Amino acid sequence: MIKFEEAKKIVLESAKPIGKEKVFLEDAFRRILAEDIIANYSIPPFDNSAMDGFAIKSEDTNKDLPVKLRIVGEESAGEIFRKKIDKGQTLRIFTGALLPAGTDSVIPQEEVEIEKEFIVIRRKVRKGENVRYAGEDIKEGEIVLEKGIQLNSTHIGLLSALGIVEIEVYIKPKVGILATGEELKDLNEPLLQGSIRNSNTYTLIAQIKSAGAIPLNYGKTGDNPNEIKNIIEENLNNCDIFLTTGGVSVGKYDYVREAVESIGAERKFWKVAQKPGMPLAFYVLKRENKLKYIFGLPGNPGAVMITFEEYVRPLIYLLSGRKNYLPQEIEAKFTHDLKKKKGRLNFIRVKIFFENGEYYISESGPQGSGFLKTLANANGIALIPEDVEYIKAGTKVKVHIVEW
Ligand code: AMP
Ligand code: MG
């Protein structure tokens, strides 16, 4: 049986971004940037006032206080006062307004007294007080955003301040989903005795969306190799990744491998020394000169969600051009003992918390592969290596932070 690290390497080894496209700024939120963004001008573009107040020459306050300065006019944000301010003069100014020529500082209006056409200043003002200098935030020519990041709302604000309306982003991968199993009932079907709800399709749709890809739901089939084959065959051209769930183990009704192999896909591995998710199968196939990735995910909901996080999400990230494609990893101390069998890496669903400068974890509930509640209570996956049998409370282990 192949080990987790090796299997993951095989999944990720050939993955490259699938392509680029241009989108408008309004549609760029959460997309992956496919170009470095260089500031085409400085921000702020000009020296301006940080307050509502009076623009002055600071040296006018370098004498016996109080001083009186003559108000020669007014300039609001967006206006330009074209005359130079001389010694003994001041210009009333508002936040964001261009600092007028001849001045070097702004005194807030609350700090002066107005006497007809004069202001009275009772303190010394430093050069540069309440001035926002050109380029203080961003300098023209500076690389402000690097390709491979996911654009959040701060990035959108920055792009708009730079006047960039069209942005090059990576194309979102499309991920097909097919649930298999005679016992599965969809949400609109009556739940008969012996049947269960098809939950895998819905968790996968959500995980695919959370990974920034496009889910394509091809519904469910019974345990029927022809049906499985036909659905994959018909839809593969439209997908970058195809996920099946269930039917990939060694049972009499497990037909997924047979179906995937019959369309000519190359098996890269089947069965990984891990728990949950041991029966995981992975294939690649070329269609119209494009590489297609097919995962035979297990059927158990816990195994599906965890193998998605550990294998499928990083693959989606690489196909999407993300610079950071691996799960965020921390080291954390178990708050309790843990026993496991040797031979397989265990993914333990855990709750992570932070105390006195350290991360701690505890199991989020019973770890059965099928349990959904334990998943819902977890915000991390602890990785307990193959050869470990016993973990004592206080032992540090690797943990992946999950964003289900
Ligand atoms: P299998 O690998 O097909 O033997 O499935 C393993 C377990 O996962 C069985 O208990 C199935 O009933 C369950 N299972 C399979 N597919 C789904 C699904 N789409 N949603 C929820 N549970 C499933
Ligand atoms: Mg089955």
XYZ file of C-alpha atoms and ligand atoms in Angstrom:
428
model
C 0.000 0.000 0.000
C 1.267 3.442 -0.904
C 1.855 5.984 1.870
C 0.033 9.299 2.215
C 3.016 11.550 1.462
C 3.867 9.622 -1.685
C 0.244 9.492 -2.856
C -0.137 13.222 -2.345
C 3.052 13.849 -4.321
C 1.655 11.825 -7.221
C -1.592 13.818 -7.187
C 0.198 17.165 -7.217
C 3.282 16.445 -9.311
C 2.006 17.459 -12.737
C -0.636 20.038 -11.805
C -0.361 23.476 -13.423
C -2.769 26.410 -13.664
C -5.393 25.641 -16.304
C -5.509 29.139 -17.781
C -6.129 32.841 -17.336
C -8.995 35.193 -18.051
C -9.800 38.857 -17.569
C -12.512 39.958 -15.180
C -13.857 43.318 -14.099
C -12.908 44.567 -10.665
C -16.457 43.980 -9.380
C -16.133 40.274 -10.222
C -12.599 39.794 -8.939
C -13.379 39.166 -5.255
C -11.978 35.768 -4.101
C -10.414 35.113 -7.520
C -6.752 34.171 -7.825
C -4.591 36.945 -9.222
C -2.718 35.869 -12.372
C -0.499 38.962 -12.799
C 1.734 41.075 -10.586
C 0.085 44.432 -9.957
C 2.403 47.422 -10.297
C 1.299 50.849 -9.093
C 0.954 53.126 -12.117
C 0.903 56.169 -9.804
C 1.519 56.960 -6.165
C -1.092 56.904 -3.418
C -1.855 59.428 -2.173
C -1.156 61.040 -5.531
C -0.397 64.463 -3.885
C 0.401 65.947 -0.456
C -2.906 66.564 1.283
C -4.523 67.451 4.561
C -5.412 64.784 7.125
C -7.778 67.131 8.996
C -10.299 69.886 8.616
C -8.229 72.905 9.634
C -5.825 75.564 8.432
C -2.773 75.078 6.200
C 0.145 77.103 7.490
C 3.897 77.565 7.305
C 5.111 75.904 10.509
C 7.852 78.511 10.887
C 5.117 81.093 11.512
C 4.665 79.463 14.912
C 8.383 79.664 15.769
C 7.937 82.976 17.558
C 6.194 84.416 20.578
C 2.809 82.834 20.920
C -0.001 83.384 20.239
C 0.368 84.280 16.555
C -2.251 85.668 14.231
C -2.445 84.527 10.585
C -4.648 86.042 7.903
C -7.178 83.704 6.229
C -6.730 84.210 2.477
C -9.322 81.725 1.267
C -10.751 78.256 1.463
C -10.094 74.981 -0.367
C -12.186 71.835 -0.029
C -11.208 68.289 -1.104
C -11.094 68.100 -4.896
C -10.451 71.849 -5.342
C -7.186 73.525 -6.257
C -6.143 76.821 -4.672
C -3.757 78.249 -7.206
C -2.105 81.024 -5.227
C 0.950 80.569 -3.052
C 0.499 81.102 0.683
C 2.887 83.700 2.074
C 4.290 84.296 5.521
C 1.624 85.382 7.962
C -1.141 83.823 5.858
C -3.259 80.709 6.108
C -5.777 78.827 3.958
C -8.829 77.118 5.366
C -8.594 73.520 4.215
C -10.544 70.256 4.528
C -9.583 66.600 4.850
C -8.184 65.223 1.580
C -7.609 68.691 0.058
C -4.347 69.398 -1.752
C -1.779 71.050 0.528
C -1.428 74.558 -0.944
C 1.923 75.818 -2.186
C 3.954 77.612 0.476
C 2.512 75.620 3.409
C 3.951 72.586 5.188
C 1.480 71.721 7.943
C -2.143 71.819 9.013
C -3.508 72.883 12.373
C -6.922 71.381 13.171
C -9.799 73.852 13.308
C -10.630 72.886 16.923
C -7.217 74.193 17.991
C -7.550 77.750 16.704
C -9.745 80.725 17.439
C -11.203 82.592 14.512
C -11.264 86.382 14.829
C -12.842 87.862 11.723
C -10.323 87.213 8.885
C -7.647 85.920 11.247
C -6.901 82.744 13.176
C -5.131 82.750 16.528
C -2.642 79.928 17.196
C -1.504 79.307 20.752
C 1.000 76.482 20.214
C 4.014 75.630 18.129
C 3.175 73.536 15.043
C 5.688 70.991 13.722
C 6.493 70.764 10.028
C 4.372 68.017 8.482
C 1.729 67.962 11.194
C -1.515 66.546 9.780
C -0.063 66.239 6.289
C -0.405 63.030 4.258
C 2.494 62.967 1.834
C 2.317 61.785 -1.797
C 3.424 58.139 -2.072
C 3.285 57.640 1.678
C 1.028 54.618 1.199
C 2.104 53.294 -2.212
C 4.936 54.432 -4.487
C 4.601 54.557 -8.253
C 6.314 51.502 -9.795
C 6.027 49.406 -6.646
C 4.699 45.825 -6.890
C 1.661 46.002 -4.655
C 0.111 42.566 -5.221
C 1.790 39.388 -6.371
C 0.257 36.793 -8.647
C -1.015 33.667 -6.951
C -2.828 35.387 -4.080
C -6.553 35.156 -3.517
C -8.093 38.602 -3.787
C -9.859 39.721 -0.627
C -11.747 42.929 0.012
C -8.600 44.871 0.981
C -7.037 43.940 -2.370
C -10.175 45.056 -4.199
C -9.953 48.441 -2.449
C -6.309 48.764 -3.397
C -6.951 47.895 -7.049
C -9.757 50.419 -7.255
C -7.551 53.135 -5.675
C -5.072 52.430 -8.468
C -7.835 52.753 -11.059
C -7.419 49.184 -12.302
C -10.712 48.017 -13.768
C -9.743 44.816 -15.563
C -7.775 42.163 -13.785
C -6.134 38.985 -15.015
C -7.137 36.019 -12.858
C -6.786 32.257 -13.175
C -9.661 30.252 -14.587
C -11.621 28.328 -11.961
C -11.301 24.557 -12.281
C -14.517 22.605 -12.829
C -15.066 19.614 -10.613
C -17.627 16.924 -11.484
C -19.308 14.901 -8.740
C -21.012 11.518 -9.031
C -22.302 9.675 -5.964
C -22.622 5.910 -6.309
C -24.557 3.435 -4.182
C -27.889 1.590 -4.425
C -28.798 2.755 -0.929
C -28.628 6.466 -1.722
C -31.725 8.648 -1.739
C -31.671 12.243 -2.765
C -33.256 14.998 -0.747
C -36.539 14.937 -2.682
C -36.982 11.150 -2.468
C -38.692 9.228 0.346
C -36.204 7.593 2.711
C -37.085 3.903 2.694
C -35.852 1.380 5.198
C -32.279 0.449 4.341
C -31.621 3.610 2.410
C -29.698 6.733 3.457
C -29.461 10.282 2.257
C -26.841 11.110 -0.303
C -24.923 13.624 1.788
C -21.557 13.326 0.040
C -22.729 15.231 -3.030
C -23.722 18.205 -0.915
C -20.625 18.314 1.272
C -18.496 18.093 -1.872
C -20.413 20.877 -3.627
C -19.715 23.074 -0.606
C -16.045 22.063 -0.314
C -15.476 22.653 -4.033
C -17.034 26.101 -3.745
C -14.971 26.893 -0.669
C -11.872 25.948 -2.681
C -12.862 28.493 -5.342
C -13.742 25.917 -8.004
C -16.991 25.218 -9.862
C -18.939 22.104 -8.808
C -20.805 20.185 -11.488
C -23.286 17.808 -9.909
C -23.968 14.689 -11.980
C -26.303 13.227 -9.366
C -26.116 9.618 -8.262
C -26.164 6.147 -9.728
C -26.720 2.698 -8.335
C -23.861 0.211 -8.165
C -23.831 -0.314 -11.895
C -20.512 -0.222 -13.777
C -22.072 0.740 -17.116
C -24.056 3.579 -15.681
C -21.010 4.909 -13.803
C -18.860 4.600 -16.914
C -21.396 6.361 -19.141
C -21.830 9.317 -16.811
C -18.073 9.845 -16.484
C -17.532 9.349 -20.226
C -20.275 11.844 -21.163
C -19.141 14.575 -18.805
C -15.393 14.276 -18.435
C -14.635 16.749 -21.243
C -16.413 19.421 -19.278
C -14.418 18.823 -16.069
C -10.850 19.266 -14.917
C -11.350 16.957 -11.972
C -13.974 14.220 -11.601
C -14.943 12.892 -8.173
C -16.914 9.746 -7.532
C -17.910 8.646 -4.045
C -18.496 5.101 -2.819
C -18.023 1.817 -4.606
C -14.256 1.960 -4.634
C -13.493 -0.665 -2.023
C -13.236 -4.442 -2.392
C -16.911 -5.340 -1.945
C -18.907 -7.293 -4.469
C -20.771 -4.130 -5.532
C -17.779 -1.813 -5.770
C -17.678 -1.027 -9.489
C -16.055 2.384 -9.695
C -12.545 1.141 -10.504
C -13.814 -1.108 -13.255
C -15.835 1.767 -14.725
C -12.991 4.318 -14.619
C -10.478 1.848 -16.025
C -12.819 0.948 -18.881
C -12.629 4.509 -20.245
C -8.858 4.201 -20.497
C -7.818 6.181 -17.426
C -4.374 5.418 -16.061
C -4.427 4.244 -12.460
C -1.832 6.133 -10.424
C -2.740 4.476 -7.138
C -5.474 2.631 -5.326
C -5.462 2.140 -1.558
C -3.410 4.379 0.681
C -2.067 3.471 4.133
C -4.377 5.947 5.849
C -7.471 6.002 8.025
C -10.061 7.085 7.095
C -9.889 6.940 3.307
C -7.937 3.748 2.723
C -9.685 2.770 -0.557
C -8.897 6.098 -2.265
C -8.193 5.640 -5.987
C -6.581 8.165 -8.312
C -6.414 8.218 -12.113
C -5.312 10.544 -14.856
C -6.464 10.679 -18.420
C -5.783 12.927 -21.411
C -8.767 14.340 -23.251
C -8.494 16.917 -26.050
C -4.889 17.422 -24.972
C -5.919 18.314 -21.438
C -5.107 16.331 -18.357
C -8.154 15.079 -16.448
C -7.884 13.968 -12.840
C -10.269 11.341 -11.524
C -10.610 10.487 -7.848
C -12.510 7.462 -6.641
C -13.284 8.815 -3.195
C -14.520 6.382 -0.548
C -18.203 6.364 0.452
C -18.022 7.175 4.127
C -18.706 10.878 4.738
C -15.691 11.303 7.049
C -13.375 9.701 4.519
C -14.827 11.843 1.719
C -14.364 15.150 3.510
C -10.883 14.362 4.772
C -9.534 12.978 1.501
C -10.988 16.034 -0.215
C -9.084 18.341 2.165
C -5.820 16.413 1.950
C -5.725 15.610 -1.786
C -8.414 17.339 -3.828
C -8.223 20.838 -2.337
C -4.442 21.188 -2.888
C -4.919 19.941 -6.459
C -7.699 22.484 -7.073
C -5.438 25.196 -5.630
C -2.590 24.266 -7.959
C -4.892 24.184 -10.994
C -6.190 27.595 -9.867
C -2.705 29.118 -9.762
C -2.570 29.601 -6.005
C 0.855 30.173 -4.564
C -0.119 28.630 -1.233
C -1.717 25.334 -2.072
C -0.935 23.149 0.909
C -3.079 23.114 4.059
C -1.986 25.473 6.797
C 0.037 23.345 9.188
C 0.655 23.886 12.888
C 2.106 21.814 15.705
C -0.247 21.213 18.602
C -0.272 19.276 21.857
C -2.861 16.595 22.496
C -4.803 17.186 25.708
C -5.436 13.443 26.095
C -3.861 10.082 25.314
C -4.617 8.397 22.012
C -4.267 4.801 20.860
C -4.154 3.621 17.274
C -3.083 0.599 15.252
C 0.289 0.621 13.524
C 0.495 0.579 9.738
C -1.746 3.433 8.646
C -1.495 7.169 9.055
C -4.527 8.343 11.025
C -6.316 11.591 10.281
C -7.880 12.543 13.602
C -10.637 15.131 13.545
C -9.798 17.618 16.276
C -10.769 20.859 17.912
C -7.877 23.301 18.011
C -7.543 25.920 20.690
C -4.858 28.364 21.707
C -3.731 28.876 25.300
C -0.637 30.491 26.854
C 1.083 30.825 23.512
C 0.550 27.217 22.419
C -1.868 25.271 20.285
C -3.751 22.385 21.881
C -6.012 19.793 20.315
C -8.559 17.268 21.453
C -10.616 14.793 19.467
C -13.841 16.377 18.265
C -15.755 13.130 18.909
C -15.727 9.433 17.977
C -13.618 8.931 14.884
C -15.709 6.448 12.864
C -15.302 7.055 9.124
C -19.020 7.578 8.715
C -19.572 10.119 11.491
C -20.727 13.534 10.376
C -21.120 15.276 13.723
C -17.449 14.717 14.591
C -16.557 16.499 11.361
C -18.887 19.384 12.094
C -17.230 19.842 15.506
C -13.688 19.810 14.114
C -11.561 22.678 12.851
C -8.436 20.628 12.339
C -7.079 17.310 11.154
C -4.238 15.843 13.224
C -1.858 13.559 11.362
C -0.630 10.593 13.408
C 2.136 8.768 11.523
C 1.905 5.144 10.307
C 4.380 3.692 12.818
C 2.918 5.349 15.928
C 0.777 3.222 18.247
C 0.307 5.427 21.246
C 0.273 9.146 21.856
C 0.586 10.503 25.380
C -1.199 13.677 26.419
C 1.150 16.607 25.863
C 2.748 15.104 22.746
C 3.118 17.535 19.857
C 1.726 16.455 16.475
C 1.180 18.008 13.058
C -2.254 19.484 12.499
C -3.843 20.841 9.344
C -6.224 23.717 9.831
C -9.345 23.060 7.775
C -11.677 25.477 6.041
C -14.315 22.845 5.202
P -18.993 2.091 -0.015
O -17.570 2.540 -0.143
O -19.748 2.254 -1.262
O -19.065 0.722 0.546
O -19.651 3.057 1.045
C -19.183 3.137 2.375
C -20.215 3.746 3.279
O -20.483 5.080 2.886
C -21.552 3.027 3.243
O -22.066 2.980 4.565
C -22.394 3.911 2.378
O -23.765 3.802 2.660
C -21.879 5.291 2.705
N -22.077 6.188 1.569
C -21.760 5.926 0.287
N -22.083 6.952 -0.505
C -22.640 7.891 0.290
C -23.188 9.191 0.048
N -23.227 9.704 -1.184
N -23.642 9.898 1.095
C -23.596 9.383 2.347
N -23.089 8.178 2.633
C -22.638 7.418 1.634
Mg -21.410 1.249 -1.925
